[in-house]
Structures are given as C-alpha cells and as structure tokens.
Amino acid sequence: MSEQGPFRLGVLGSGLGSNFDSIAQGCAAGAIPADITLALSDVEDSGILRSAKALGVPIRYIAPGKFRTKLDETAEAEYIAALQEAEVDLVVLAGFMRILKGEFLKAYEGRVVNIHPSLLPSFPGLEAWKQALDHGVKVTGCTVHFVDQGVDMGAIIAQETVRVRDDDTAESLLARIHDAEHRIYPATIAMIAHGEIELRGRRTFQKVDP
Ligand code: GRF
C-alpha cells in the first residue's frame, strides 16, 4: 500500500469500460474508499481510456507487443513500471484481454483482481455467458476473484447469481450479467480497500469486527 493517502487503484481494460465506469462512480460517490490513479489499456482507442480521460483519470496506452493473448517481456515491464509510478495498491482487471504471467504477478502478488462473467469454476475462458447458455444451465452469474497463474482460477472473493430465462439470447443474458457485475465489482473493491478481505489458501473471508 502507498505510504500516505487513499488506497490507489490501477484499472486495466481492453474494451468498453462499463465496469471501469461503475468503479469510477463508486469512488466518486465515496462508496469505494479509493482513487483510480491509472487507467491502462492495450487498446489505444478503447472505451475505458475514453471514459477515464473524460473523468480526468490519468490514462496510459501501452502496446502489448508481439503476442496475441499475453504481454511480451518488454510490455510486461512497462505495465509494471506504469503501475508502480502510479503507486497502485490494487490492480483491477476490467475486461483486460491479456493473460498476466510470472513477473507481473510477482510484482503484484495477491493484489490483482478480475471479474468474470460466469459462476466460476464453471465456464472459464472466453464468452462465458454463451458457454453457459449453450450448456443449458438455469443459473449463471459473475465472479470476482484474485488472479493467479491459472486462467480464471484464483481464489473467489464474491459471486452474484443471474437466472437464465427461457427466452434469453446471449445478448439479453449478458446484459443482466453486466448489471450484476456493476453491483458486485465496486462492492468487492470497497471491501478490499477497507482491508476486510482475508485470503487463506483457496478461500477468502470477510473479516468482521469482534
Ligand atoms: C465483463 O463482462 C467482464 O466480466 C469481462 O470483460 C467484460 C468487460 O466489460 N472480464 P467492460 O469493458 O467492463 O464493459
């Protein structure tokens, strides 16, 4: 954690940035006791960077390098340096479409969170809401989890269920999952910023005052 001042978030995204918006609103309203000190993207014209710029949040675009699904070594070092420069306490992945690996996770061990559009461990990977619909589940949802070396594997912090309706399309289901994401991601980040989340093995617990 930074030595003085509020808890600091660095938000990484590649797309629309609707989760970024809900987190930024939470910070502005005081529901999340934190400041977003950097919005960082591997996509130069991403919605997240446009939103952040409009809100006056510092933004950086850093090219991901030569790989399609992860950062190359040079890019990884630049991402770490940018987050360190912004004195980020918690790295928040909000639709960041690159897998983060060794050096990054070493630099921010236990301090990277992600949101995934299914009830993990069901349907990890891409287009999880479509996987759930195609599988025929009756309940799906979203999951906030710590990020570790595995893809969508880290310890689960929070989940919200979303019922699948008979007339759902992939789009209608995703819209309700997004609504749930916009509730649980800011609420979970607030708990982390308050120091309320404790990790023991694969399980997380919300500390309660005696
Ligand atoms: C969300 O559905 C999240 O679960 C997934 O990526 C999507 C990002 O959406 N990891 P947005 O860019 O926050 O609108």
mmCIF file of C-alpha atoms in Angstrom, residues 20-180:
data_model
loop_
_atom_site.group_PDB
_atom_site.id
_atom_site.type_symbol
_atom_site.label_atom_id
_atom_site.label_comp_id
_atom_site.label_asym_id
_atom_site.label_seq_id
_atom_site.Cartn_x
_atom_site.Cartn_y
_atom_site.Cartn_z
ATOM 1 C CA PHE A 20 -14.478 0.919 -15.102
ATOM 2 C CA ASP A 21 -17.402 3.358 -15.130
ATOM 3 C CA SER A 22 -19.126 1.616 -12.218
ATOM 4 C CA ILE A 23 -15.884 1.594 -10.206
ATOM 5 C CA ALA A 24 -15.189 5.256 -11.011
ATOM 6 C CA GLN A 25 -18.732 6.140 -9.910
ATOM 7 C CA GLY A 26 -18.203 4.174 -6.691
ATOM 8 C CA CYS A 27 -15.003 6.107 -5.979
ATOM 9 C CA ALA A 28 -16.607 9.463 -6.782
ATOM 10 C CA ALA A 29 -19.591 8.730 -4.559
ATOM 11 C CA GLY A 30 -17.358 7.659 -1.658
ATOM 12 C CA ALA A 31 -18.733 4.094 -1.708
ATOM 13 C CA ILE A 32 -15.228 2.857 -2.567
ATOM 14 C CA PRO A 33 -12.622 4.493 -0.308
ATOM 15 C CA ALA A 34 -10.056 4.729 -3.107
ATOM 16 C CA ASP A 35 -8.757 6.772 -6.024
ATOM 17 C CA ILE A 36 -8.154 5.445 -9.509
ATOM 18 C CA THR A 37 -4.649 6.671 -10.218
ATOM 19 C CA LEU A 38 -4.256 4.983 -13.584
ATOM 20 C CA ALA A 39 -6.394 3.517 -16.366
ATOM 21 C CA LEU A 40 -4.214 1.362 -18.534
ATOM 22 C CA SER A 41 -5.029 -0.359 -21.820
ATOM 23 C CA ASP A 42 -3.519 -2.462 -24.556
ATOM 24 C CA VAL A 43 -6.052 -0.964 -26.999
ATOM 25 C CA GLU A 44 -5.406 2.642 -27.935
ATOM 26 C CA ASP A 45 -8.979 3.588 -28.860
ATOM 27 C CA SER A 46 -10.708 1.588 -26.105
ATOM 28 C CA GLY A 47 -13.840 2.820 -24.354
ATOM 29 C CA ILE A 48 -12.124 2.521 -20.979
ATOM 30 C CA LEU A 49 -9.456 5.058 -21.957
ATOM 31 C CA ARG A 50 -12.085 7.407 -23.399
ATOM 32 C CA SER A 51 -14.171 7.204 -20.203
ATOM 33 C CA ALA A 52 -11.155 7.675 -17.973
ATOM 34 C CA LYS A 53 -9.962 10.660 -19.973
ATOM 35 C CA ALA A 54 -13.410 12.264 -19.743
ATOM 36 C CA LEU A 55 -13.287 11.842 -15.951
ATOM 37 C CA GLY A 56 -9.779 13.247 -15.644
ATOM 38 C CA VAL A 57 -8.267 9.898 -14.588
ATOM 39 C CA PRO A 58 -4.654 9.524 -15.789
ATOM 40 C CA ILE A 59 -4.515 7.167 -18.774
ATOM 41 C CA ARG A 60 -1.812 5.168 -20.500
ATOM 42 C CA TYR A 61 -1.898 3.066 -23.623
ATOM 43 C CA ILE A 62 0.948 0.567 -23.672
ATOM 44 C CA ALA A 63 1.294 -1.647 -26.742
ATOM 45 C CA PRO A 64 1.166 -5.320 -25.763
ATOM 46 C CA GLY A 65 3.988 -6.469 -28.007
ATOM 47 C CA LYS A 66 4.280 -9.421 -30.273
ATOM 48 C CA PHE A 67 1.842 -11.931 -28.727
ATOM 49 C CA ARG A 68 -1.923 -12.195 -29.220
ATOM 50 C CA THR A 69 -3.050 -13.348 -25.776
ATOM 51 C CA LYS A 70 -0.376 -12.094 -23.375
ATOM 52 C CA LEU A 71 2.095 -9.238 -22.915
ATOM 53 C CA ASP A 72 5.605 -9.707 -24.226
ATOM 54 C CA GLU A 73 8.518 -9.184 -21.835
ATOM 55 C CA THR A 74 9.117 -5.543 -22.740
ATOM 56 C CA ALA A 75 5.434 -4.668 -22.473
ATOM 57 C CA GLU A 76 5.102 -6.505 -19.153
ATOM 58 C CA ALA A 77 7.971 -4.450 -17.695
ATOM 59 C CA GLU A 78 6.336 -1.256 -18.963
ATOM 60 C CA TYR A 79 2.991 -2.188 -17.408
ATOM 61 C CA ILE A 80 4.630 -2.889 -14.058
ATOM 62 C CA ALA A 81 6.582 0.384 -14.201
ATOM 63 C CA ALA A 82 3.457 2.404 -15.059
ATOM 64 C CA LEU A 83 1.506 0.887 -12.163
ATOM 65 C CA GLN A 84 4.401 1.401 -9.765
ATOM 66 C CA GLU A 85 4.760 5.006 -10.873
ATOM 67 C CA ALA A 86 1.059 5.494 -10.122
ATOM 68 C CA GLU A 87 1.675 3.889 -6.681
ATOM 69 C CA VAL A 88 -1.120 1.431 -7.243
ATOM 70 C CA ASP A 89 -2.185 -0.716 -4.272
ATOM 71 C CA LEU A 90 -4.625 -2.918 -6.172
ATOM 72 C CA VAL A 91 -4.625 -3.879 -9.856
ATOM 73 C CA VAL A 92 -8.211 -4.186 -11.081
ATOM 74 C CA LEU A 93 -8.761 -6.102 -14.312
ATOM 75 C CA ALA A 94 -11.923 -4.905 -16.021
ATOM 76 C CA GLY A 95 -12.171 -6.631 -19.364
ATOM 77 C CA PHE A 96 -8.405 -6.815 -19.897
ATOM 78 C CA MET A 97 -7.995 -9.375 -22.654
ATOM 79 C CA ARG A 98 -4.393 -10.456 -21.956
ATOM 80 C CA ILE A 99 -3.273 -13.190 -19.603
ATOM 81 C CA LEU A 100 -0.929 -11.854 -16.915
ATOM 82 C CA LYS A 101 2.025 -14.039 -16.064
ATOM 83 C CA GLY A 102 5.073 -14.518 -13.862
ATOM 84 C CA GLU A 103 6.839 -11.183 -13.418
ATOM 85 C CA PHE A 104 3.621 -9.186 -13.296
ATOM 86 C CA LEU A 105 2.023 -11.456 -10.720
ATOM 87 C CA LYS A 106 5.255 -11.484 -8.710
ATOM 88 C CA ALA A 107 5.289 -7.681 -8.615
ATOM 89 C CA TYR A 108 1.625 -7.557 -7.532
ATOM 90 C CA GLU A 109 1.258 -10.832 -5.684
ATOM 91 C CA GLY A 110 -2.166 -11.110 -4.056
ATOM 92 C CA ARG A 111 -3.039 -7.648 -5.325
ATOM 93 C CA VAL A 112 -4.651 -8.364 -8.697
ATOM 94 C CA VAL A 113 -8.399 -8.942 -9.026
ATOM 95 C CA ASN A 114 -10.579 -9.803 -12.006
ATOM 96 C CA ILE A 115 -14.263 -10.095 -12.816
ATOM 97 C CA HIS A 116 -15.503 -12.975 -14.914
ATOM 98 C CA PRO A 117 -18.971 -13.326 -16.474
ATOM 99 C CA SER A 118 -19.872 -16.758 -15.074
ATOM 100 C CA LEU A 119 -20.037 -18.568 -11.748
ATOM 101 C CA LEU A 120 -16.501 -19.941 -11.672
ATOM 102 C CA PRO A 121 -15.212 -22.612 -11.790
ATOM 103 C CA SER A 122 -17.899 -23.168 -14.445
ATOM 104 C CA PHE A 123 -17.183 -21.696 -17.840
ATOM 105 C CA PRO A 124 -13.725 -20.138 -17.610
ATOM 106 C CA GLY A 125 -12.288 -18.525 -20.731
ATOM 107 C CA LEU A 126 -13.925 -16.539 -23.490
ATOM 108 C CA GLU A 127 -17.644 -15.739 -23.930
ATOM 109 C CA ALA A 128 -18.564 -17.435 -20.657
ATOM 110 C CA TRP A 129 -22.213 -16.291 -20.844
ATOM 111 C CA LYS A 130 -22.577 -18.023 -24.228
ATOM 112 C CA GLN A 131 -20.932 -21.161 -22.868
ATOM 113 C CA ALA A 132 -23.456 -21.149 -20.005
ATOM 114 C CA LEU A 133 -26.439 -20.614 -22.329
ATOM 115 C CA ASP A 134 -25.273 -23.322 -24.746
ATOM 116 C CA HIS A 135 -24.722 -25.729 -21.851
ATOM 117 C CA GLY A 136 -28.289 -25.178 -20.687
ATOM 118 C CA VAL A 137 -27.670 -24.045 -17.120
ATOM 119 C CA LYS A 138 -30.586 -22.408 -15.319
ATOM 120 C CA VAL A 139 -28.423 -20.142 -13.152
ATOM 121 C CA THR A 140 -25.223 -18.346 -14.063
ATOM 122 C CA GLY A 141 -23.738 -15.057 -12.874
ATOM 123 C CA CYS A 142 -20.408 -13.386 -12.300
ATOM 124 C CA THR A 143 -17.376 -13.904 -10.107
ATOM 125 C CA VAL A 144 -14.772 -11.566 -8.617
ATOM 126 C CA HIS A 145 -11.543 -13.423 -7.936
ATOM 127 C CA PHE A 146 -7.883 -12.932 -7.193
ATOM 128 C CA VAL A 147 -5.667 -13.521 -10.207
ATOM 129 C CA ASP A 148 -3.070 -16.257 -10.084
ATOM 130 C CA GLN A 149 -1.095 -18.190 -12.692
ATOM 131 C CA GLY A 150 -4.125 -20.154 -13.916
ATOM 132 C CA VAL A 151 -6.734 -18.685 -16.254
ATOM 133 C CA ASP A 152 -9.836 -17.697 -14.218
ATOM 134 C CA MET A 153 -8.588 -19.983 -11.431
ATOM 135 C CA GLY A 154 -7.691 -17.733 -8.497
ATOM 136 C CA ALA A 155 -9.414 -17.624 -5.126
ATOM 137 C CA ILE A 156 -13.021 -16.470 -5.330
ATOM 138 C CA ILE A 157 -13.930 -13.301 -3.436
ATOM 139 C CA ALA A 158 -17.548 -12.694 -4.452
ATOM 140 C CA GLN A 159 -20.237 -14.081 -6.744
ATOM 141 C CA GLU A 160 -23.690 -12.951 -7.812
ATOM 142 C CA THR A 161 -26.177 -15.270 -9.457
ATOM 143 C CA VAL A 162 -28.236 -14.454 -12.541
ATOM 144 C CA ARG A 163 -31.177 -16.651 -13.525
ATOM 145 C CA VAL A 164 -31.295 -17.841 -17.122
ATOM 146 C CA ARG A 165 -34.710 -17.174 -18.697
ATOM 147 C CA ASP A 166 -36.298 -19.432 -21.282
ATOM 148 C CA ASP A 167 -36.379 -16.591 -23.803
ATOM 149 C CA ASP A 168 -32.812 -15.409 -23.151
ATOM 150 C CA THR A 169 -30.454 -14.711 -26.018
ATOM 151 C CA ALA A 170 -26.723 -14.366 -25.470
ATOM 152 C CA GLU A 171 -27.215 -10.591 -25.559
ATOM 153 C CA SER A 172 -30.074 -10.422 -23.039
ATOM 154 C CA LEU A 173 -28.270 -12.752 -20.637
ATOM 155 C CA LEU A 174 -25.038 -10.784 -20.922
ATOM 156 C CA ALA A 175 -26.898 -7.542 -20.213
ATOM 157 C CA ARG A 176 -28.176 -8.897 -16.873
ATOM 158 C CA ILE A 177 -24.744 -10.327 -16.024
ATOM 159 C CA HIS A 178 -23.272 -6.886 -16.673
ATOM 160 C CA ASP A 179 -25.821 -5.337 -14.300
ATOM 161 C CA ALA A 180 -24.710 -7.818 -11.634
#
